[in-house]
């Protein structure tokens, strides 16, 4: 219950519930049910991966971002904090 207190105070209101995760899981379930039967495990992995990438992009550009990299940077011991998708 107190785990969210390690995050900056500005984030507390955003992370106290699991609504975002529940919404993401329901979106994955909705899209996989439409697909029906998948020919192999790689096919479902590609679909779920595409859904997660799409959601990540939406979270990155949405107004009033959920959690920004700049506000989380002080929690990291690494002086250079980067998104994993960014190639240097």
PDB file of C-alpha atoms in Angstrom:
ATOM      1  CA  UNK A   1       0.000   0.000   0.000  1.00  0.00           C
ATOM      2  CA  UNK A   2       2.882   2.375   0.651  1.00  0.00           C
ATOM      3  CA  UNK A   3       4.884   1.367  -2.445  1.00  0.00           C
ATOM      4  CA  UNK A   4       3.598   4.331  -4.435  1.00  0.00           C
ATOM      5  CA  UNK A   5       5.167   6.725  -1.912  1.00  0.00           C
ATOM      6  CA  UNK A   6       8.613   6.227  -3.483  1.00  0.00           C
ATOM      7  CA  UNK A   7       7.302   8.037  -6.569  1.00  0.00           C
ATOM      8  CA  UNK A   8       7.118  11.834  -6.766  1.00  0.00           C
ATOM      9  CA  UNK A   9       4.049  13.234  -5.014  1.00  0.00           C
ATOM     10  CA  UNK A  10       2.650  14.482  -8.354  1.00  0.00           C
ATOM     11  CA  UNK A  11       2.244  10.858  -9.465  1.00  0.00           C
ATOM     12  CA  UNK A  12       0.423   9.532  -6.413  1.00  0.00           C
ATOM     13  CA  UNK A  13      -3.012  10.376  -7.728  1.00  0.00           C
ATOM     14  CA  UNK A  14      -2.253   8.633 -11.023  1.00  0.00           C
ATOM     15  CA  UNK A  15      -0.843   5.383  -9.632  1.00  0.00           C
ATOM     16  CA  UNK A  16      -3.063   4.671  -6.643  1.00  0.00           C
ATOM     17  CA  UNK A  17      -5.355   2.489  -8.747  1.00  0.00           C
ATOM     18  CA  UNK A  18      -4.883  -0.135 -11.416  1.00  0.00           C
ATOM     19  CA  UNK A  19      -7.413   1.322 -13.843  1.00  0.00           C
ATOM     20  CA  UNK A  20      -4.836   1.789 -16.618  1.00  0.00           C
ATOM     21  CA  UNK A  21      -3.698  -1.831 -16.389  1.00  0.00           C
ATOM     22  CA  UNK A  22      -7.267  -3.102 -16.281  1.00  0.00           C
ATOM     23  CA  UNK A  23      -8.109  -1.045 -19.359  1.00  0.00           C
ATOM     24  CA  UNK A  24      -5.045  -2.351 -21.194  1.00  0.00           C
ATOM     25  CA  UNK A  25      -5.879  -5.964 -20.303  1.00  0.00           C
ATOM     26  CA  UNK A  26      -9.473  -5.543 -21.479  1.00  0.00           C
ATOM     27  CA  UNK A  27      -8.234  -4.056 -24.779  1.00  0.00           C
ATOM     28  CA  UNK A  28      -5.917  -7.040 -25.306  1.00  0.00           C
ATOM     29  CA  UNK A  29      -8.758  -9.437 -24.507  1.00  0.00           C
ATOM     30  CA  UNK A  30     -11.143  -7.631 -26.874  1.00  0.00           C
ATOM     31  CA  UNK A  31      -8.708  -7.711 -29.788  1.00  0.00           C
ATOM     32  CA  UNK A  32      -7.615 -11.322 -29.286  1.00  0.00           C
ATOM     33  CA  UNK A  33     -11.237 -12.505 -29.156  1.00  0.00           C
ATOM     34  CA  UNK A  34     -11.855 -10.856 -32.530  1.00  0.00           C
ATOM     35  CA  UNK A  35      -8.882 -12.766 -33.958  1.00  0.00           C
ATOM     36  CA  UNK A  36     -10.399 -16.060 -32.903  1.00  0.00           C
ATOM     37  CA  UNK A  37      -8.030 -18.970 -33.387  1.00  0.00           C
ATOM     38  CA  UNK A  38      -4.362 -18.176 -33.880  1.00  0.00           C
ATOM     39  CA  UNK A  39      -2.215 -20.485 -36.033  1.00  0.00           C
ATOM     40  CA  UNK A  40       0.706 -20.466 -33.591  1.00  0.00           C
ATOM     41  CA  UNK A  41       2.141 -18.758 -30.534  1.00  0.00           C
ATOM     42  CA  UNK A  42       4.159 -16.278 -32.631  1.00  0.00           C
ATOM     43  CA  UNK A  43       0.952 -14.910 -34.178  1.00  0.00           C
ATOM     44  CA  UNK A  44      -0.605 -14.033 -30.836  1.00  0.00           C
ATOM     45  CA  UNK A  45       2.717 -12.637 -29.589  1.00  0.00           C
ATOM     46  CA  UNK A  46       2.854 -10.316 -32.617  1.00  0.00           C
ATOM     47  CA  UNK A  47      -0.739  -9.168 -32.059  1.00  0.00           C
ATOM     48  CA  UNK A  48      -0.297  -8.498 -28.340  1.00  0.00           C
ATOM     49  CA  UNK A  49       3.064  -6.824 -29.012  1.00  0.00           C
ATOM     50  CA  UNK A  50       1.451  -4.524 -31.568  1.00  0.00           C
ATOM     51  CA  UNK A  51      -1.309  -3.632 -29.095  1.00  0.00           C
ATOM     52  CA  UNK A  52       1.274  -2.828 -26.400  1.00  0.00           C
ATOM     53  CA  UNK A  53       3.346  -0.704 -28.799  1.00  0.00           C
ATOM     54  CA  UNK A  54       0.235   1.191 -29.872  1.00  0.00           C
ATOM     55  CA  UNK A  55      -0.726   1.839 -26.257  1.00  0.00           C
ATOM     56  CA  UNK A  56       2.806   2.931 -25.394  1.00  0.00           C
ATOM     57  CA  UNK A  57       2.754   5.438 -28.257  1.00  0.00           C
ATOM     58  CA  UNK A  58      -0.611   6.788 -27.115  1.00  0.00           C
ATOM     59  CA  UNK A  59       0.628   7.206 -23.543  1.00  0.00           C
ATOM     60  CA  UNK A  60       3.794   8.943 -24.767  1.00  0.00           C
ATOM     61  CA  UNK A  61       1.987  11.628 -26.775  1.00  0.00           C
ATOM     62  CA  UNK A  62      -1.250  12.095 -24.881  1.00  0.00           C
ATOM     63  CA  UNK A  63      -1.939  15.424 -23.265  1.00  0.00           C
ATOM     64  CA  UNK A  64      -1.325  15.343 -19.517  1.00  0.00           C
ATOM     65  CA  UNK A  65       0.938  12.312 -19.742  1.00  0.00           C
ATOM     66  CA  UNK A  66       0.431   9.558 -17.255  1.00  0.00           C
ATOM     67  CA  UNK A  67       4.034   9.562 -16.018  1.00  0.00           C
ATOM     68  CA  UNK A  68       6.831  11.400 -17.793  1.00  0.00           C
ATOM     69  CA  UNK A  69      10.415  10.291 -18.039  1.00  0.00           C
ATOM     70  CA  UNK A  70      11.616  13.631 -16.713  1.00  0.00           C
ATOM     71  CA  UNK A  71       9.664  13.308 -13.471  1.00  0.00           C
ATOM     72  CA  UNK A  72      10.779   9.717 -12.910  1.00  0.00           C
ATOM     73  CA  UNK A  73      14.478  10.438 -13.645  1.00  0.00           C
ATOM     74  CA  UNK A  74      15.308  11.464 -10.037  1.00  0.00           C
ATOM     75  CA  UNK A  75      14.325   7.954  -8.877  1.00  0.00           C
ATOM     76  CA  UNK A  76      16.928   6.326 -11.098  1.00  0.00           C
ATOM     77  CA  UNK A  77      20.524   5.940 -10.036  1.00  0.00           C
ATOM     78  CA  UNK A  78      21.494   6.203 -13.713  1.00  0.00           C
ATOM     79  CA  UNK A  79      22.429   9.760 -14.739  1.00  0.00           C
ATOM     80  CA  UNK A  80      21.245   9.085 -18.291  1.00  0.00           C
ATOM     81  CA  UNK A  81      17.642   7.956 -18.323  1.00  0.00           C
ATOM     82  CA  UNK A  82      16.318   6.982 -21.741  1.00  0.00           C
ATOM     83  CA  UNK A  83      13.337   5.243 -23.223  1.00  0.00           C
ATOM     84  CA  UNK A  84      14.208   1.736 -24.359  1.00  0.00           C
ATOM     85  CA  UNK A  85      12.779   2.447 -27.815  1.00  0.00           C
ATOM     86  CA  UNK A  86      15.157   5.358 -28.408  1.00  0.00           C
ATOM     87  CA  UNK A  87      18.269   4.390 -30.342  1.00  0.00           C
ATOM     88  CA  UNK A  88      21.383   6.470 -29.820  1.00  0.00           C
TER      89      UNK A  88
END
